[in-house]
mmCIF file of C-alpha atoms in Angstrom:
data_model
loop_
_atom_site.group_PDB
_atom_site.id
_atom_site.type_symbol
_atom_site.label_atom_id
_atom_site.label_comp_id
_atom_site.label_asym_id
_atom_site.label_seq_id
_atom_site.Cartn_x
_atom_site.Cartn_y
_atom_site.Cartn_z
ATOM 1 C CA SER K 174 71.822 -0.252 101.490
ATOM 2 C CA SER K 175 71.255 2.151 98.804
ATOM 3 C CA GLU K 176 73.729 4.843 100.581
ATOM 4 C CA LEU K 177 76.915 6.705 98.848
ATOM 5 C CA THR K 178 79.404 7.990 100.839
ATOM 6 C CA GLN K 179 81.519 10.838 99.833
ATOM 7 C CA ASP K 180 84.428 12.836 101.425
ATOM 8 C CA PRO K 181 83.032 16.120 102.717
ATOM 9 C CA SER K 182 85.971 18.294 101.425
ATOM 10 C CA VAL K 183 89.016 18.101 99.299
ATOM 11 C CA SER K 184 91.561 20.761 97.776
ATOM 12 C CA VAL K 185 93.614 20.932 95.019
ATOM 13 C CA ALA K 186 96.078 23.201 93.638
ATOM 14 C CA LEU K 187 95.440 25.300 90.416
ATOM 15 C CA GLY K 188 96.370 22.712 87.357
ATOM 16 C CA GLN K 189 96.826 20.112 89.731
ATOM 17 C CA THR K 190 94.873 16.458 89.794
ATOM 18 C CA VAL K 191 92.248 15.356 92.180
ATOM 19 C CA ARG K 192 90.165 12.310 92.336
ATOM 20 C CA LEU K 193 86.950 11.958 94.033
ATOM 21 C CA THR K 194 85.415 8.989 95.354
ATOM 22 C CA CYS K 195 81.736 7.602 95.815
ATOM 23 C CA GLN K 196 81.322 4.294 97.676
ATOM 24 C CA GLY K 197 77.950 2.071 98.019
ATOM 25 C CA ASP K 198 76.779 -1.192 97.300
ATOM 26 C CA SER K 199 74.686 0.156 94.357
ATOM 27 C CA LEU K 200 78.186 0.768 92.103
ATOM 28 C CA ARG K 201 78.656 -2.714 92.228
ATOM 29 C CA ARG K 202 75.462 -3.053 90.011
ATOM 30 C CA TYR K 203 74.701 0.108 88.204
ATOM 31 C CA TYR K 204 77.252 3.337 87.122
ATOM 32 C CA ALA K 205 77.361 6.387 89.207
ATOM 33 C CA SER K 206 76.467 9.922 87.500
ATOM 34 C CA TRP K 207 78.368 12.621 88.951
ATOM 35 C CA TYR K 208 77.169 16.581 89.216
ATOM 36 C CA LEU K 209 78.897 19.715 89.912
ATOM 37 C CA GLN K 210 77.073 22.310 91.595
ATOM 38 C CA ARG K 211 78.770 25.563 91.478
ATOM 39 C CA PRO K 212 77.473 28.192 94.110
ATOM 40 C CA GLY K 213 74.061 29.383 93.898
ATOM 41 C CA GLN K 214 73.394 27.383 90.638
ATOM 42 C CA ALA K 215 71.507 24.316 89.440
ATOM 43 C CA PRO K 216 73.649 21.073 89.182
ATOM 44 C CA VAL K 217 75.074 20.107 85.825
ATOM 45 C CA LEU K 218 76.093 16.452 84.937
ATOM 46 C CA VAL K 219 79.473 15.994 84.053
ATOM 47 C CA ILE K 220 79.909 12.035 84.174
ATOM 48 C CA TYR K 221 77.386 9.670 83.404
ATOM 49 C CA GLY K 222 77.784 5.450 82.352
ATOM 50 C CA ASP K 223 80.953 4.042 81.745
ATOM 51 C CA ASN K 224 82.727 7.571 81.840
ATOM 52 C CA HIS K 225 80.957 9.418 79.319
ATOM 53 C CA ARG K 226 80.917 13.267 79.169
ATOM 54 C CA PRO K 227 77.695 15.246 78.247
ATOM 55 C CA LEU K 228 78.543 17.900 75.011
ATOM 56 C CA GLY K 229 80.073 20.905 76.854
ATOM 57 C CA ILE K 230 81.957 19.175 79.228
ATOM 58 C CA ALA K 231 85.803 19.427 79.431
ATOM 59 C CA GLY K 232 88.088 16.435 78.766
ATOM 60 C CA ARG K 233 89.788 16.968 82.152
ATOM 61 C CA PHE K 234 86.763 15.301 83.816
ATOM 62 C CA SER K 235 86.908 11.389 83.855
ATOM 63 C CA ALA K 236 85.638 8.769 85.884
ATOM 64 C CA SER K 237 86.561 5.182 86.451
ATOM 65 C CA ASN K 238 84.657 2.151 88.634
ATOM 66 C CA SER K 239 85.892 -0.832 90.680
ATOM 67 C CA GLY K 240 83.805 -2.712 92.979
ATOM 68 C CA ASP K 241 81.796 -0.538 95.360
ATOM 69 C CA THR K 242 83.431 2.742 94.331
ATOM 70 C CA SER K 243 83.018 5.133 91.675
ATOM 71 C CA SER K 244 85.841 7.907 91.005
ATOM 72 C CA LEU K 245 86.124 11.051 89.464
ATOM 73 C CA THR K 246 89.154 12.748 88.448
ATOM 74 C CA ILE K 247 89.736 16.360 87.177
ATOM 75 C CA THR K 248 92.979 16.412 85.648
ATOM 76 C CA GLY K 249 94.315 19.888 85.745
ATOM 77 C CA ALA K 250 91.793 21.547 87.762
ATOM 78 C CA LEU K 251 90.806 25.311 86.925
ATOM 79 C CA ALA K 252 89.372 27.561 89.158
ATOM 80 C CA GLU K 253 85.737 27.219 87.762
ATOM 81 C CA ASP K 254 85.995 23.545 88.804
ATOM 82 C CA GLU K 255 85.292 24.763 92.392
ATOM 83 C CA GLY K 256 82.060 23.710 93.704
ATOM 84 C CA ASP K 257 80.135 20.886 95.092
ATOM 85 C CA TYR K 258 80.173 17.326 93.658
ATOM 86 C CA TYR K 259 77.615 14.747 93.762
ATOM 87 C CA CYS K 260 77.234 11.380 92.839
ATOM 88 C CA SER K 261 74.189 9.341 92.144
ATOM 89 C CA SER K 262 73.073 6.225 91.378
ATOM 90 C CA ARG K 263 70.115 3.783 91.443
ATOM 91 C CA ASP K 264 69.107 1.131 94.697
ATOM 92 C CA PRO K 265 70.224 -2.195 93.602
ATOM 93 C CA VAL K 266 66.712 -3.813 94.774
ATOM 94 C CA GLU K 267 64.008 -1.048 94.670
ATOM 95 C CA ASN K 268 63.368 1.335 91.712
ATOM 96 C CA HIS K 269 64.457 4.604 93.527
ATOM 97 C CA TYR K 270 67.648 6.957 93.556
ATOM 98 C CA VAL K 271 70.136 8.507 96.274
ATOM 99 C CA PHE K 272 72.680 11.093 96.014
ATOM 100 C CA GLY K 273 75.881 11.241 97.903
ATOM 101 C CA SER K 274 76.357 13.590 100.685
ATOM 102 C CA GLY K 275 78.347 15.730 98.155
ATOM 103 C CA THR K 276 82.178 16.562 97.916
ATOM 104 C CA THR K 277 83.175 20.202 98.162
ATOM 105 C CA VAL K 278 85.980 20.884 95.816
ATOM 106 C CA THR K 279 88.449 23.742 96.582
ATOM 107 C CA VAL K 280 91.189 24.948 93.721
ATOM 108 C CA LEU K 281 93.871 26.938 95.434
ATOM 109 C CA GLN L 146 64.577 23.636 78.792
ATOM 110 C CA LEU L 147 62.606 23.122 82.092
ATOM 111 C CA ARG L 148 60.902 25.829 84.271
ATOM 112 C CA VAL L 149 59.095 25.344 87.753
ATOM 113 C CA SER L 150 56.034 27.331 88.618
ATOM 114 C CA GLY L 151 53.915 27.344 91.888
ATOM 115 C CA PRO L 152 53.880 29.014 95.027
ATOM 116 C CA ARG L 153 57.370 29.884 97.142
ATOM 117 C CA LEU L 154 55.501 30.383 100.620
ATOM 118 C CA VAL L 155 53.480 27.320 101.748
ATOM 119 C CA ARG L 156 51.811 27.756 105.229
ATOM 120 C CA PRO L 157 52.330 24.243 107.606
ATOM 121 C CA PRO L 158 50.272 21.800 107.188
ATOM 122 C CA ALA L 159 49.019 22.664 103.431
ATOM 123 C CA THR L 160 49.794 21.004 100.454
ATOM 124 C CA LEU L 161 53.056 22.160 98.542
ATOM 125 C CA SER L 162 52.383 22.233 94.924
ATOM 126 C CA LEU L 163 54.731 22.354 91.909
ATOM 127 C CA THR L 164 54.517 22.303 88.230
ATOM 128 C CA CYS L 165 57.408 21.791 85.733
ATOM 129 C CA THR L 166 57.033 22.876 82.271
ATOM 130 C CA VAL L 167 59.190 21.360 79.954
ATOM 131 C CA SER L 168 59.746 23.475 76.389
ATOM 132 C CA GLY L 169 61.906 22.484 73.497
ATOM 133 C CA GLY L 170 60.852 18.962 74.014
ATOM 134 C CA SER L 171 58.066 16.473 75.065
ATOM 135 C CA VAL L 172 57.283 14.929 77.971
ATOM 136 C CA SER L 173 55.749 12.190 75.769
ATOM 137 C CA SER L 174 59.042 10.937 74.278
ATOM 138 C CA PRO L 175 59.266 7.192 75.412
ATOM 139 C CA SER L 176 63.046 7.550 75.988
ATOM 140 C CA ASP L 177 62.772 10.195 78.795
ATOM 141 C CA PHE L 178 61.632 9.949 82.393
ATOM 142 C CA TRP L 179 61.182 13.259 84.585
ATOM 143 C CA ALA L 180 62.281 13.682 88.208
ATOM 144 C CA TRP L 181 61.980 15.880 91.149
ATOM 145 C CA ILE L 182 64.822 16.811 93.359
ATOM 146 C CA ARG L 183 65.450 19.170 96.248
ATOM 147 C CA GLN L 184 67.975 20.892 98.485
ATOM 148 C CA PRO L 185 67.340 22.414 101.841
ATOM 149 C CA PRO L 186 69.136 25.198 102.519
ATOM 150 C CA GLY L 187 72.865 24.588 103.130
ATOM 151 C CA LYS L 188 72.820 20.879 102.466
ATOM 152 C CA GLY L 189 72.839 18.093 99.471
ATOM 153 C CA LEU L 190 70.908 16.999 97.236
ATOM 154 C CA GLU L 191 67.711 14.643 97.475
ATOM 155 C CA TRP L 192 65.614 12.644 95.070
ATOM 156 C CA LEU L 193 62.082 12.768 95.375
ATOM 157 C CA GLY L 194 60.426 11.080 92.742
ATOM 158 C CA THR L 195 60.361 10.168 89.040
ATOM 159 C CA ILE L 196 57.417 9.866 86.631
ATOM 160 C CA TYR L 197 57.027 8.519 82.949
ATOM 161 C CA TYR L 198 54.872 9.774 80.648
ATOM 162 C CA THR L 199 52.322 6.814 80.850
ATOM 163 C CA GLY L 200 51.909 8.297 84.655
ATOM 164 C CA SER L 201 53.636 5.296 86.285
ATOM 165 C CA ALA L 202 55.851 6.982 89.161
ATOM 166 C CA SER L 203 58.576 5.992 91.871
ATOM 167 C CA TYR L 204 59.095 7.634 95.022
ATOM 168 C CA ASN L 205 61.739 8.495 97.734
ATOM 169 C CA PRO L 206 60.866 5.601 100.031
ATOM 170 C CA SER L 207 60.837 8.436 103.186
ATOM 171 C CA LEU L 208 58.283 10.314 101.586
ATOM 172 C CA ASN L 209 56.188 8.000 99.778
ATOM 173 C CA ALA L 210 53.317 8.692 102.126
ATOM 174 C CA ARG L 211 53.150 12.333 101.322
ATOM 175 C CA LEU L 212 54.479 12.462 97.793
ATOM 176 C CA SER L 213 52.425 12.573 94.606
ATOM 177 C CA MET L 214 53.571 13.058 91.160
ATOM 178 C CA SER L 215 51.295 13.633 87.886
ATOM 179 C CA ILE L 216 52.010 14.376 84.212
ATOM 180 C CA ASP L 217 50.165 16.205 81.526
ATOM 181 C CA THR L 218 51.667 15.244 77.982
ATOM 182 C CA SER L 219 49.138 18.102 76.320
ATOM 183 C CA ARG L 220 50.839 21.085 78.301
ATOM 184 C CA SER L 221 54.214 19.013 78.514
ATOM 185 C CA GLN L 222 54.087 19.485 82.092
ATOM 186 C CA PHE L 223 54.620 17.332 85.379
ATOM 187 C CA SER L 224 53.753 18.217 88.745
ATOM 188 C CA LEU L 225 54.627 17.297 92.569
ATOM 189 C CA GLY L 226 52.428 17.136 95.349
ATOM 190 C CA LEU L 227 53.651 16.838 99.026
ATOM 191 C CA THR L 228 51.384 16.874 101.535
ATOM 192 C CA SER L 229 51.295 17.982 105.507
ATOM 193 C CA VAL L 230 54.477 20.241 104.914
ATOM 194 C CA SER L 231 56.622 21.241 107.970
ATOM 195 C CA ALA L 232 59.716 23.641 107.876
ATOM 196 C CA ALA L 233 61.695 20.840 107.336
ATOM 197 C CA ASP L 234 60.314 20.978 103.431
ATOM 198 C CA THR L 235 62.062 24.310 103.072
ATOM 199 C CA ALA L 236 64.128 23.798 100.188
ATOM 200 C CA VAL L 237 65.409 24.636 96.707
ATOM 201 C CA TYR L 238 63.177 22.390 94.582
ATOM 202 C CA TYR L 239 64.431 21.112 90.942
ATOM 203 C CA CYS L 240 62.642 19.240 88.065
ATOM 204 C CA ALA L 241 64.763 17.407 86.005
ATOM 205 C CA ARG L 242 64.878 14.938 82.733
ATOM 206 C CA HIS L 243 65.961 11.515 83.972
ATOM 207 C CA ILE L 244 67.402 9.290 81.775
ATOM 208 C CA VAL L 245 66.710 5.563 82.775
ATOM 209 C CA VAL L 246 68.799 2.914 80.815
ATOM 210 C CA PRO L 247 68.800 -0.562 83.011
ATOM 211 C CA ALA L 248 70.091 -2.549 79.919
ATOM 212 C CA ALA L 249 73.460 -0.116 80.165
ATOM 213 C CA LEU L 250 73.291 -0.074 83.677
ATOM 214 C CA MET L 251 73.313 3.918 83.954
ATOM 215 C CA PHE L 252 70.793 6.501 84.911
ATOM 216 C CA TYR L 253 71.300 10.162 85.134
ATOM 217 C CA LEU L 254 69.795 13.615 85.416
ATOM 218 C CA ASP L 255 70.879 15.305 82.082
ATOM 219 C CA ASP L 256 68.753 18.785 81.921
ATOM 220 C CA TRP L 257 67.915 20.729 85.315
ATOM 221 C CA SER L 258 65.640 23.608 85.568
ATOM 222 C CA GLN L 259 66.644 26.588 87.823
ATOM 223 C CA GLY L 260 65.713 25.996 91.528
ATOM 224 C CA ALA L 261 62.603 27.008 93.196
ATOM 225 C CA LEU L 262 62.993 28.036 96.761
ATOM 226 C CA VAL L 263 60.042 27.121 98.443
ATOM 227 C CA THR L 264 59.754 28.315 102.155
ATOM 228 C CA VAL L 265 57.388 26.520 104.487
ATOM 229 C CA SER L 266 56.539 29.014 107.319
ATOM 230 C CA SER L 267 53.453 30.225 109.079
#
């Protein structure tokens, strides 16, 4: 199966650390990529591959991988980190791609 | 930079047609693929398909029968066609550059357009 499972929502106190998870069979073979979508905006890539950040993405974003799960950690969350986070990967057999259902992060 | 153009209102069961224009780069780059993604109002992201400059494309299996993509390297554009649309196809449509590196086990969308809301309604 190429489905990716994410928790629907999570909250974090300002300045604290939060970890988001993404689970699916495809992650046993391929890395997840992670996207932040702020309200009314296009998604932005925050993590790809084995914990790589695009230029302009803050160092407080990091990722780790274990078995069928990819985790995105925000260390020292800021108000601007609020939004929907989506993971994505490739199907392990077929040449197609899938997104997780997304996690809404609220910074308190 | 990527920009979506095309009708924002489509009558069912017509064909939805959108074009993505890539500026400041080229769709002919051998290292790049190009993708379409959509997001129904209030819902999550859905990958529609990815195309390479050669014209080779892969599609979402759930939409494969209705989807088509093409690429025009001379205009640095790629296009999406979705036939027999219904209200369920109402969504914000995005185009994006798709980096595909199977050898490194990674695939990601690193440059997105602004979304284009397409409404399907009679």
